[in-house]
CSV table of C-alpha atoms in Angstrom, one decimal:
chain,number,residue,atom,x,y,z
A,1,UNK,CA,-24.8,-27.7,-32.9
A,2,UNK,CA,-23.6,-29.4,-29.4
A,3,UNK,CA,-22.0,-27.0,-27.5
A,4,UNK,CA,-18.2,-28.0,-26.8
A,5,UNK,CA,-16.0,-27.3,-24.2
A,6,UNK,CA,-13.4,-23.9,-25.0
A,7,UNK,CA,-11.0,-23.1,-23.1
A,8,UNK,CA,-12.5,-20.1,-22.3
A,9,UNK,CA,-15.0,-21.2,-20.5
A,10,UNK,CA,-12.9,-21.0,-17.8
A,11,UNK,CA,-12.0,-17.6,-17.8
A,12,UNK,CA,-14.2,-15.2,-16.7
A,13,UNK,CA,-16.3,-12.7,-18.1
A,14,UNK,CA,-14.8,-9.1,-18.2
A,15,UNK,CA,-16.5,-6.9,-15.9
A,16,UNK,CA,-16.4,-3.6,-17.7
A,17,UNK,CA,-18.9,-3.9,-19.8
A,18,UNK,CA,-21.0,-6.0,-17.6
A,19,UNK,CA,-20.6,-3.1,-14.8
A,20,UNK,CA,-21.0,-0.4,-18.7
A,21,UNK,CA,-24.4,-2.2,-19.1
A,22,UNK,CA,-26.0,-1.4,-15.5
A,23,UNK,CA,-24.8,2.6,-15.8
A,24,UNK,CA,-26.7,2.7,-19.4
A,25,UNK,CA,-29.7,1.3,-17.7
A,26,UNK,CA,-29.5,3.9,-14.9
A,27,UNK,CA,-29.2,7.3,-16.6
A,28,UNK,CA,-27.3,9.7,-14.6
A,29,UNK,CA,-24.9,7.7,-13.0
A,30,UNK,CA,-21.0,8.7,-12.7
A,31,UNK,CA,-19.1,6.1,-13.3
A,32,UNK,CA,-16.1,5.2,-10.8
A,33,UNK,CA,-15.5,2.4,-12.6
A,34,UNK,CA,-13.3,2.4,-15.7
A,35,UNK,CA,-9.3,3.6,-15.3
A,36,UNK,CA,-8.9,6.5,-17.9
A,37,UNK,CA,-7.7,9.9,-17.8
A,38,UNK,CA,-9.8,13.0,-17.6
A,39,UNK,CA,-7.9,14.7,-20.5
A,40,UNK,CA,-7.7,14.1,-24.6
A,41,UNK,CA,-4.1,13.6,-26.2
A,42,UNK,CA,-1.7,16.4,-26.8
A,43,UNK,CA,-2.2,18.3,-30.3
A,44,UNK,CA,1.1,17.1,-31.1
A,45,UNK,CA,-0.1,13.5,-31.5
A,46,UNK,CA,-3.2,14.8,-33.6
A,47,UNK,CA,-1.0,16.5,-36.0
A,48,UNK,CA,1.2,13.9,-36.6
A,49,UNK,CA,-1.6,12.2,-38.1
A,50,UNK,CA,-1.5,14.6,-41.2
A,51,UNK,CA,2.0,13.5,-41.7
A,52,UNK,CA,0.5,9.7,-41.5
A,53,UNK,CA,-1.7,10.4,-44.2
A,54,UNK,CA,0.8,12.7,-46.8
A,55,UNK,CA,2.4,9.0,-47.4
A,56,UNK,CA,0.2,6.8,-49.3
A,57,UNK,CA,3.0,3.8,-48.4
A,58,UNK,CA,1.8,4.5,-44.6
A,59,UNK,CA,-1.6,2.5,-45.5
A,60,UNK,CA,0.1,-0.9,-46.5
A,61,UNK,CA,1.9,-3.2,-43.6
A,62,UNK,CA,4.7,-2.1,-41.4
A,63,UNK,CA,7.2,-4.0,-39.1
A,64,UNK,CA,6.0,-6.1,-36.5
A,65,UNK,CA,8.3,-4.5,-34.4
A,66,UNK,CA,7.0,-1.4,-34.8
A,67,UNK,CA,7.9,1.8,-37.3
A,68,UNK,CA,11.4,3.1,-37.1
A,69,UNK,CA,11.0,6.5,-36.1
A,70,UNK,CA,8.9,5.6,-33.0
A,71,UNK,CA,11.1,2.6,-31.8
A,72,UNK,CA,14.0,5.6,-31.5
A,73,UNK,CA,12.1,8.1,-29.3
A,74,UNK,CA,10.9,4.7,-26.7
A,75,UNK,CA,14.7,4.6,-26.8
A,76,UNK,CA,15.3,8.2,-25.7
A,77,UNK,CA,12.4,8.0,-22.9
A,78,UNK,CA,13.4,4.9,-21.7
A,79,UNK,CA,16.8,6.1,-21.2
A,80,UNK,CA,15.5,9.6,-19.8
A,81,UNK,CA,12.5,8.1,-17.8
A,82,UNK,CA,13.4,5.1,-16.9
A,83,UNK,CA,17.1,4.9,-16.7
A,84,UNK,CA,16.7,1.9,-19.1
A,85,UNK,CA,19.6,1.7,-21.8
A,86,UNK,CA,18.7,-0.4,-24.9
A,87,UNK,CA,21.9,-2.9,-25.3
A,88,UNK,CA,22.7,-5.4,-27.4
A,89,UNK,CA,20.8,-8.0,-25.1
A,90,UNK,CA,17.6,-5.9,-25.2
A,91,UNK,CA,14.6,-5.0,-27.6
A,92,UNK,CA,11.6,-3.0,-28.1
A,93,UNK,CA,8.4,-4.4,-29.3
A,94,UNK,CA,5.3,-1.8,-29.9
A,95,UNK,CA,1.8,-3.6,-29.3
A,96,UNK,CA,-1.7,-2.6,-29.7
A,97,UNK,CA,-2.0,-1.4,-26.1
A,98,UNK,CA,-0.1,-3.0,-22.8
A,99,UNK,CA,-2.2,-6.1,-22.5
A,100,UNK,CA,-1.3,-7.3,-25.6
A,101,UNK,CA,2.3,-6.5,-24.7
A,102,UNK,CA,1.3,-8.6,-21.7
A,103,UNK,CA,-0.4,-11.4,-23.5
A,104,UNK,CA,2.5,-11.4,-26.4
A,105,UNK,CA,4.9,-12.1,-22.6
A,106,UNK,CA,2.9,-15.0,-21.7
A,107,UNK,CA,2.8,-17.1,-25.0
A,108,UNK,CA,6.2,-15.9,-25.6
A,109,UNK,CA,7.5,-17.7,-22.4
A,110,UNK,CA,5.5,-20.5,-21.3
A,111,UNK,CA,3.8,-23.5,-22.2
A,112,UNK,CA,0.6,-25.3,-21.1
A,113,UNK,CA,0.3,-26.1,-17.8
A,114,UNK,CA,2.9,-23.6,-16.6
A,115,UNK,CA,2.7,-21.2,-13.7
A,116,UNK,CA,2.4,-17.6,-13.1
A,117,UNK,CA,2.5,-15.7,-10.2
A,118,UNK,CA,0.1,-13.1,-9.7
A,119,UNK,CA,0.1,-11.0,-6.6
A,120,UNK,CA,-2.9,-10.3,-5.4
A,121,UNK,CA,-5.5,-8.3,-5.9
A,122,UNK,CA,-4.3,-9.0,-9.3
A,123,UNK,CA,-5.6,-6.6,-12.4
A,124,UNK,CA,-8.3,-9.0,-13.6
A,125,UNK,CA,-6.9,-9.1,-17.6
A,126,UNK,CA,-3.5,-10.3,-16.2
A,127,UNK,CA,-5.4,-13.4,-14.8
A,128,UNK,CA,-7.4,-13.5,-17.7
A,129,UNK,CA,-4.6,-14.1,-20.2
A,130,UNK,CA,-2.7,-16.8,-18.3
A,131,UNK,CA,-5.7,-18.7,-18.0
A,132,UNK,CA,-6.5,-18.2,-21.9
A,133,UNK,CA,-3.3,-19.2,-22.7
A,134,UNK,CA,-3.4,-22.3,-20.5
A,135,UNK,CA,-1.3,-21.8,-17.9
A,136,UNK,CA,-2.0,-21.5,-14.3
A,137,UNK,CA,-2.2,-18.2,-12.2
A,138,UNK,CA,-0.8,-18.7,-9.0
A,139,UNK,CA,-2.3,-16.4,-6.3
A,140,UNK,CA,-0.1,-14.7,-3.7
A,141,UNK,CA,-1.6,-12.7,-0.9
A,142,UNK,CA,-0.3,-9.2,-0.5
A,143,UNK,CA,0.2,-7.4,3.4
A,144,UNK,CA,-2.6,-5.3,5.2
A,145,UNK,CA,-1.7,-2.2,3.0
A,146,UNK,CA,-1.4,-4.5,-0.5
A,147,UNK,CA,2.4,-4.6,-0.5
A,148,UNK,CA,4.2,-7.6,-1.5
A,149,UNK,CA,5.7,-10.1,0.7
A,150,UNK,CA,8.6,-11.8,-0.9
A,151,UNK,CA,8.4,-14.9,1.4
A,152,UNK,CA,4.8,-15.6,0.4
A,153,UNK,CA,6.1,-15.1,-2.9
A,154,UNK,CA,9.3,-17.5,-3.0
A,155,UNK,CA,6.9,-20.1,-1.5
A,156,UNK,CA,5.5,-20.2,-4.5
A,157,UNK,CA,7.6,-21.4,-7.0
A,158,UNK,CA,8.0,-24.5,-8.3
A,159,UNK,CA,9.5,-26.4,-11.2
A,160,UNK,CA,6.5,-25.1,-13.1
A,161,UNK,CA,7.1,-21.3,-12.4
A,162,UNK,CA,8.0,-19.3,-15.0
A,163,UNK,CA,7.4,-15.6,-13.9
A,164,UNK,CA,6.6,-13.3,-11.4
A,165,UNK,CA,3.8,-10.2,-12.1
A,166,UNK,CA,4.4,-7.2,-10.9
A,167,UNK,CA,2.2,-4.0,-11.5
A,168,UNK,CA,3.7,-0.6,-9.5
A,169,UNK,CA,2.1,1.9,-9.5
A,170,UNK,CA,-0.9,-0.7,-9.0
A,171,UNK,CA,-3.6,-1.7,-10.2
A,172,UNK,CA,-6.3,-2.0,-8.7
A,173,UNK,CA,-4.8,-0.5,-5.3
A,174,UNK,CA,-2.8,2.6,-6.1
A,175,UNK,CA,0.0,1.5,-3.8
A,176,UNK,CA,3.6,1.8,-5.2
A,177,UNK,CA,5.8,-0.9,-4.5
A,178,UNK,CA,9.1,0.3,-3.0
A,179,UNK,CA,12.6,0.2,-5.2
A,180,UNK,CA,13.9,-2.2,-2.2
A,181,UNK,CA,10.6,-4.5,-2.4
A,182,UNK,CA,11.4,-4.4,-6.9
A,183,UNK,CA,14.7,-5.4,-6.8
A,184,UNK,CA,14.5,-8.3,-4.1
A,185,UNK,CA,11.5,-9.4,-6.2
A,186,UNK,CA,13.8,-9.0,-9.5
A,187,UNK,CA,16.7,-10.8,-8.0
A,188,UNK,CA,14.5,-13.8,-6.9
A,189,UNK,CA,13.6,-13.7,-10.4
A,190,UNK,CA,17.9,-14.1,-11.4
A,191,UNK,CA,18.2,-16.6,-8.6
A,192,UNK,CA,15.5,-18.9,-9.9
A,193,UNK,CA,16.1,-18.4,-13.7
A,194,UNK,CA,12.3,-16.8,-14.0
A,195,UNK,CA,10.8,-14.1,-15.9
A,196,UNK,CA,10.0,-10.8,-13.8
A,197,UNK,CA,7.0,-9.2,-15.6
A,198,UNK,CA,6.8,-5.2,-14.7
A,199,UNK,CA,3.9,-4.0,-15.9
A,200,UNK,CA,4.5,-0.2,-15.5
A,201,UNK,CA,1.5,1.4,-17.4
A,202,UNK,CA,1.0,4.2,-14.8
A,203,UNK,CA,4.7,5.4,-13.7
A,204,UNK,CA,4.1,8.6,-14.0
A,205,UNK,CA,1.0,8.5,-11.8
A,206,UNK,CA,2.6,9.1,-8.3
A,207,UNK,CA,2.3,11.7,-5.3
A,208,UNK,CA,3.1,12.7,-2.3
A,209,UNK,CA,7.2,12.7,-3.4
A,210,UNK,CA,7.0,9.0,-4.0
A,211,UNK,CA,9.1,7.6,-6.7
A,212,UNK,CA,8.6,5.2,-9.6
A,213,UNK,CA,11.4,2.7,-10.2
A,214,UNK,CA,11.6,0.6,-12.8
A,215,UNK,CA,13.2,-2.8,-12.4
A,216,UNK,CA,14.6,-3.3,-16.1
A,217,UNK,CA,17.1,-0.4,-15.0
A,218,UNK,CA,19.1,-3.1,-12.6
A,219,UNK,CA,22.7,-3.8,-13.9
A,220,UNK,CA,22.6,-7.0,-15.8
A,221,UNK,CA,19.1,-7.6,-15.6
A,222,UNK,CA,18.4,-7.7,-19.3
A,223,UNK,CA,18.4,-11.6,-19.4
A,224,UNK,CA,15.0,-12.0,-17.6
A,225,UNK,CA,12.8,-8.8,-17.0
A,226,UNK,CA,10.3,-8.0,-19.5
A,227,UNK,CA,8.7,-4.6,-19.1
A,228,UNK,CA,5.3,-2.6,-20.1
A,229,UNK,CA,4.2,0.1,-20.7
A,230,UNK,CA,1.4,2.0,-22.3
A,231,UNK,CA,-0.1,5.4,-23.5
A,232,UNK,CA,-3.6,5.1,-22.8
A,233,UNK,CA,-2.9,6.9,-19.4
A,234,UNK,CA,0.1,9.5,-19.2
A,235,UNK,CA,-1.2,10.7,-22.8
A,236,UNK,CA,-5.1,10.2,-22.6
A,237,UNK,CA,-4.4,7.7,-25.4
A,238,UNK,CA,-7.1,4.8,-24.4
A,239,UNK,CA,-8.3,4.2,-27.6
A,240,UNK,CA,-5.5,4.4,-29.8
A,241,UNK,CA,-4.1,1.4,-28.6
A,242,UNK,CA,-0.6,2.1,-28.3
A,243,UNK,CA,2.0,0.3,-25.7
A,244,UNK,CA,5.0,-1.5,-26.0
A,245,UNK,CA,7.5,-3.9,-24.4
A,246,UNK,CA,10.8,-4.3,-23.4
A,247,UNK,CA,12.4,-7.7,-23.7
A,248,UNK,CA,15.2,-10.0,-23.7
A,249,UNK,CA,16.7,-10.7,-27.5
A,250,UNK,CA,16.2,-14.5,-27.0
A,251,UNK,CA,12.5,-13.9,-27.0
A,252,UNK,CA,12.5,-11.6,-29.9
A,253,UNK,CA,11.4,-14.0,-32.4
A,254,UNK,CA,9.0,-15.6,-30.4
A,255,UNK,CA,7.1,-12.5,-29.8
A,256,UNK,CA,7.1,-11.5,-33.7
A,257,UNK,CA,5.2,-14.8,-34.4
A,258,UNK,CA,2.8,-14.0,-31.7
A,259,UNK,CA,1.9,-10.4,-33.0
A,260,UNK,CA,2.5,-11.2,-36.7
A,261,UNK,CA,-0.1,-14.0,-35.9
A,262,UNK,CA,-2.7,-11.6,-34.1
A,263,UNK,CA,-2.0,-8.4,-35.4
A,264,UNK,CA,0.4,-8.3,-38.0
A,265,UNK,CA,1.8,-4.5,-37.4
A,266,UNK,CA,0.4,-2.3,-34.5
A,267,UNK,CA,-1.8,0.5,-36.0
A,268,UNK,CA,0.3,2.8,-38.2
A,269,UNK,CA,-1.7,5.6,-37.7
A,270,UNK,CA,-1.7,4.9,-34.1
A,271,UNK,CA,2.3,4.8,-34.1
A,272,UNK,CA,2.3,8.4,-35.6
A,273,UNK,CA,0.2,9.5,-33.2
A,274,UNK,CA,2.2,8.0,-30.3
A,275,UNK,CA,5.7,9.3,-31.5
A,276,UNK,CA,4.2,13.1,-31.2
A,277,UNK,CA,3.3,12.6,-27.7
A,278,UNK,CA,6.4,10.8,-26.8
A,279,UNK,CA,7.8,14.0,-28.9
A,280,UNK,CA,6.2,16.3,-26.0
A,281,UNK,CA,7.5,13.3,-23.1
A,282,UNK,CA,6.6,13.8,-19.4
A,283,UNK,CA,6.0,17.2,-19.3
A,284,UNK,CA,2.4,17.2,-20.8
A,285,UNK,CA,1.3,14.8,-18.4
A,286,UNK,CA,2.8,17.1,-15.6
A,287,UNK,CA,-0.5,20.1,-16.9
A,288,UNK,CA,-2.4,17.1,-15.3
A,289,UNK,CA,-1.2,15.6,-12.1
A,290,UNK,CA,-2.1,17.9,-10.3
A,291,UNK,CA,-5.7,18.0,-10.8
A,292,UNK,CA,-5.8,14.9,-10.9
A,293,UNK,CA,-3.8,14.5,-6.8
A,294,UNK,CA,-6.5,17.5,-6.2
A,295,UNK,CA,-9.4,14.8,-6.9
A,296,UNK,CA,-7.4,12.1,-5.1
A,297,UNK,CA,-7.3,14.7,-2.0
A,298,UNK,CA,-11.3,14.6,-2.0
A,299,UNK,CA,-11.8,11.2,-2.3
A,300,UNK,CA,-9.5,11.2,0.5
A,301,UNK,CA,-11.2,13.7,3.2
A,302,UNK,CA,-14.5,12.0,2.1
A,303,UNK,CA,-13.4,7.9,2.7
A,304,UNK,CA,-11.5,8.7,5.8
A,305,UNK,CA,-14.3,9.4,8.5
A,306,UNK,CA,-16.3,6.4,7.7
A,307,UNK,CA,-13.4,4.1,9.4
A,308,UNK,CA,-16.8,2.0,10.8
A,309,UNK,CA,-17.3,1.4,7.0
A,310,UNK,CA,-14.7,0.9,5.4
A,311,UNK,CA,-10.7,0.7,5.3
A,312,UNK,CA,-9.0,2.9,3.3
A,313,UNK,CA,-5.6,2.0,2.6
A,314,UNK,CA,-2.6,4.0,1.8
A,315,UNK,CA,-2.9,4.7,-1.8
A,316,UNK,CA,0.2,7.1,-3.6
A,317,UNK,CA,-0.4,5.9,-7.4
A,318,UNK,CA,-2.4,5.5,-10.3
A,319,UNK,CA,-5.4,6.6,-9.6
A,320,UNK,CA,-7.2,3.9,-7.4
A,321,UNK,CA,-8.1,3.1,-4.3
A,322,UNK,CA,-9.2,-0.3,-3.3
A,323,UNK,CA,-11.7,-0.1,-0.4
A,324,UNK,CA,-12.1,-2.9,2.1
A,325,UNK,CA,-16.0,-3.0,2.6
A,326,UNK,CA,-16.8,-3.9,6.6
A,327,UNK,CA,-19.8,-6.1,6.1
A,328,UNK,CA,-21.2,-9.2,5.2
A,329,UNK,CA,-23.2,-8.3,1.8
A,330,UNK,CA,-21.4,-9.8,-1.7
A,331,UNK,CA,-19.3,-6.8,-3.4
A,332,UNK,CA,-21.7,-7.1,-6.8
A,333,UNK,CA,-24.5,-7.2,-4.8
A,334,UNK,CA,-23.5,-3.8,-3.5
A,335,UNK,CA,-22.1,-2.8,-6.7
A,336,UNK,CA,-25.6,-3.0,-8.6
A,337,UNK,CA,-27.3,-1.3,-5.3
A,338,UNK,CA,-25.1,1.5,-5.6
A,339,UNK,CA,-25.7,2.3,-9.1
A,340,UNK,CA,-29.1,1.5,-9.4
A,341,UNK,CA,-30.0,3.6,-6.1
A,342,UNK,CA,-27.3,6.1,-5.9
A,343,UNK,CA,-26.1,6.1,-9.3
A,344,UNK,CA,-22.7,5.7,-8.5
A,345,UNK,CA,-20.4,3.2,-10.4
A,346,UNK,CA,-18.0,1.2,-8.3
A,347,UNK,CA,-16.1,-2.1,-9.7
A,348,UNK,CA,-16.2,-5.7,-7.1
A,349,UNK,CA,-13.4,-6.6,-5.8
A,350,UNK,CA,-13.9,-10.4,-6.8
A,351,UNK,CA,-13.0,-9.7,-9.9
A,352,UNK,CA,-9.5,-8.6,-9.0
A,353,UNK,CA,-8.9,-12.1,-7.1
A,354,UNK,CA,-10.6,-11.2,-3.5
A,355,UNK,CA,-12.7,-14.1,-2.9
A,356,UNK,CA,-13.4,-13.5,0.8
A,357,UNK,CA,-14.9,-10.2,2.1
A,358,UNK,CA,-16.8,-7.2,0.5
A,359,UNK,CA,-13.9,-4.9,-1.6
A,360,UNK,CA,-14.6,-2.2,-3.6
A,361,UNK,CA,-12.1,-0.4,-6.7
A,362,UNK,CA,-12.8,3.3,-7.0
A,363,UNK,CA,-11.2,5.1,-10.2
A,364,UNK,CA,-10.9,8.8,-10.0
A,365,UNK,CA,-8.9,9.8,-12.7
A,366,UNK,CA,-11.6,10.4,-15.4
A,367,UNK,CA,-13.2,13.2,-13.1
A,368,UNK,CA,-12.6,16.8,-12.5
A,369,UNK,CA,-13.0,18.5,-9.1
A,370,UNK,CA,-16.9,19.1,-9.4
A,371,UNK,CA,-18.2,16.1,-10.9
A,372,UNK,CA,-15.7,14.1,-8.5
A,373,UNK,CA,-17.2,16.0,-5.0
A,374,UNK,CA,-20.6,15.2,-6.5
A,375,UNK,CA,-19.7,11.2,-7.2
A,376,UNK,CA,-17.9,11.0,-3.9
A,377,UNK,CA,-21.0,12.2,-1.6
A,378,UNK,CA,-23.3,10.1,-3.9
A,379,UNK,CA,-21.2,7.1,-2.7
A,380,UNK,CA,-20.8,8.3,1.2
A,381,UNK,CA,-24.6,8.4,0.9
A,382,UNK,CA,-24.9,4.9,-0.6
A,383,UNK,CA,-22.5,3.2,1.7
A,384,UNK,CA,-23.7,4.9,4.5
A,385,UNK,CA,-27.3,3.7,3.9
A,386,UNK,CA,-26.2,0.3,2.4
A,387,UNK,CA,-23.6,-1.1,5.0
A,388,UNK,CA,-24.3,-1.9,8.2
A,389,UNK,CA,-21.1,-2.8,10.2
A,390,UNK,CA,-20.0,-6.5,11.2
C-alpha cells in the first residue's frame, strides 16, 4: 500500500513514551519526567466503586454530559473553590481526562485553518491537538520569568483568532499567572469576541501564599471562557481519566457531538469514583502539599548554586520547574546522556515549543523526600559533568 499523506504527520510524536522507552532500557533510573502525584486516590473514591457495581443499569451508556450525581458536587466545588456559579448561560461537561476536555474546546470552536494562541513554552498536547484538528497554533513568547505579556499577545490576533490558552498554575514552568495578568488576558478575550481557554488542572498546586484565580469567576464572563479541569493531580487520579469542562450554553451541543462521537459517555465507573473524592474536596489534597513544597524546597537548595549552569526561574506551582540549560549541546542530546549515564530522567524543552537554546522540564511531584535528594544529586552530578558553560 502507498503511504499517504495524514494530517498527523505534522504533529509531533509525544515524548513520554519516547523519553518511557530510554528509562526501561536503563534500569535504575528515577524518572523526573512524567507530571503525577506521589499519592493513590482517597478510600472514598475506591468505595464508591462498590456502589458502581450494586447497579447492574451502571454498565450500559450514560449521558454524555456526564452522570447526575457528579455534575451536582462540580457544581458545589466550583462555587466553593473557584467562586464559579453555574447560571443559566453556563454548563458542565465531564470528559475522559482534561485534554479531552481541551480537545472537545478546540473542535467545538474552530474550523480549519483557524488560529490559536499558545503562550509559550506551551504544554506539548495543547499544540498537539490544534494542529490535529487543523488549525494553527500561534506562538507567543513569554517574559524572562515565563509570565505573559499581553502586548505580545494582542499582537497576535487576527481575523483568524479564535482563542487564547492559558494554563496557571503552568505547565511546564510552575509559574502562576497573577489574577491582574488573567483578567486583562480575559477581557482581551470580551474585547475581541474570542474564546479564553483556562486550563486549570493544577489549582490547587500553589506555595509560598500565592493564590490561584480562576478567570470563569469574572462577572459576566460566561459568554466566552471555557475552563478545565482535572483529577489526575489534586486526587492521584491519573489513570481514571476523569476531568471536565466548563462552558458557554451556545457550545453545548457542539461539544455533545464531539464526545458522543469519541467517547459516547466518560467512564461510569470512573464518574463514581470521582464524585467520592470531590465528596472529600480540597482537604485531602491539603495531607499532601506539604510534602510535596518539602521536595520542591530540595530541588530548590540543590538548582540554585549552579547559577554558571543553569537558570532557575521563579517557580510557585504545580510541580515543575523549567531549567534554562547554559550551553550549546541540543536539550535531547542531554536528555539521553543524562539517563543513560546518570540515570536521571529529564523531559527537552523543544518539545514544549523552545526551539532556541538547551531547556530542561523537571517534575517533582511523583517523589518523596528520599528518593527526590537521591534524583536531584544524580542530576547536579550529570549537569555538572555534562555542561560546560557558553
Amino acid at each position: 500500500m502507498n503511504h499517504f499523506n495524514s494530517r498527523m504527520n505534522r504533529v509531533q510524536s509525544p515524548i513520554i513514551p519516547i523519553i518511557g522507552q530510554l528509562i526501561r532500557e536503563n534500569s535504575g533510573t528515577i524518572s523526573l519526567g512524567q507530571g503525577v502525584v506521589f499519592y493513590p486516590p482517597p478510600q472514598e473514591a475506591i468505595e464508591k466503586i462498590s456502589q458502581f457495581l450494586n447497579h447492574p443499569a451502571n454498565h450500559q451508556y450514560k449521558s454524555v454530559r456526564g452522570i447526575d450525581p457528579l455534575l451536582k458536587q462540580i457544581v458545589t466545588k466550583l462555587q466553593e473553590d473557584n467562586q464559579i456559579n453555574i447560571n443559566n448561560n453556563r454548563s458542565i461537561v465531564v470528559t475522559a481526562g482534561s485534554n479531552m476536555a481541551f480537545m472537545n474546546a478546540i473542535l467545538a470552536i474552530t474550523n480549519a485553518g483557524d488560529e490559536i494562541i499558545l503562550n509559550t513554552p506551551y504544554y506539548f498536547n495543547h499544540e498537539m491537538a490544534i494542529t490535529m484538528a487543523s488549525c494553527h497554533p500561534i506562538l507567543v513568547k513569554t517574559d524572562d520569568n515565563y509570565q505573559l505579556c499581553l502586548d505580545k499577545i494582542k499582537a497576535a490576533i487576527t481575523p483568524r483568532t479564535r482563542a487564547i490558552v492559558t494554563i496557571s498554575p503552568n505547565n511546564p514552568t510552575g509559574v502562576v499567572y497573577s489574577e491582574s495578568s488573567l483578567k486583562e488576558v480575559n477581557q482581551l478575550c470580551q474585547e475581541k469576541g474570542i474564546y479564553h481557554i483556562s486550563d486549570e488542572a493544577y489549582e490547587y498546586f500553589t506555595y509560598d501564599g500565592i493564590k490561584h484565580f480562576s478567570p470563569a469567576s469574572i462577572i459576566d464572563s460566561d459568554s466566552y471562557t471555557i475552563s478545565l479541569y482535572s483529577l489526575s493531580k489534586a486526587y492521584g487520579f491519573a489513570s481514571w481519566r476523569i476531568g471536565y469542562m466548563v462552558i458557554p450554553n451556545h457550545l453545548l451541543e457542539a461539544v455533545k457531538k464531539i464526545q458522543d462521537t469519541i467517547l459516547i459517555c466518560p467512564p461510569v465507573i470512573s464518574q463514581y469514583a470521582a464524585l467520592g473524592a470531590l465528596t472529600v474536596g480540597k482537604n485531602y489534597y491539603k495531607k499532601y502539599i506539604g510534602e510535596i513544597d518539602k521536595v520542591r524546597n530540595i530541588f530548590i537548595n540543590h538548582l540554585q548554586p549552579l547559577q554558571d549552569i543553569c537558570t532557575l526561574v521563579p517557580s510557585q506551582g504545580a510541580f515543575y520547574f523549567f531549567l534554562r540549560i547554559n550551553t550549546d549541546m541540543k536539550d535531547f542530546e542531554l536528555v539521553k546522556k543524562l539517563i543513560e549515564t546518570y540515570n536521571i530522567a529529564v523531559l527537552p524543552g523543544e518539545t514544549f515549543g523552545i526551539k532556541k537554546g538547551c531547556y530542561l522540564r523537571i517534575a517533582y511531584g511523583a517523589l518523596q523526600q528520599e528518593t527526590a535528594t537521591i534524583g536531584i544529586e544524580r542530576l547536579v552530578q550529570g549537569l555538572k559533568h555534562l555542561i560546560n558553560p557558553v
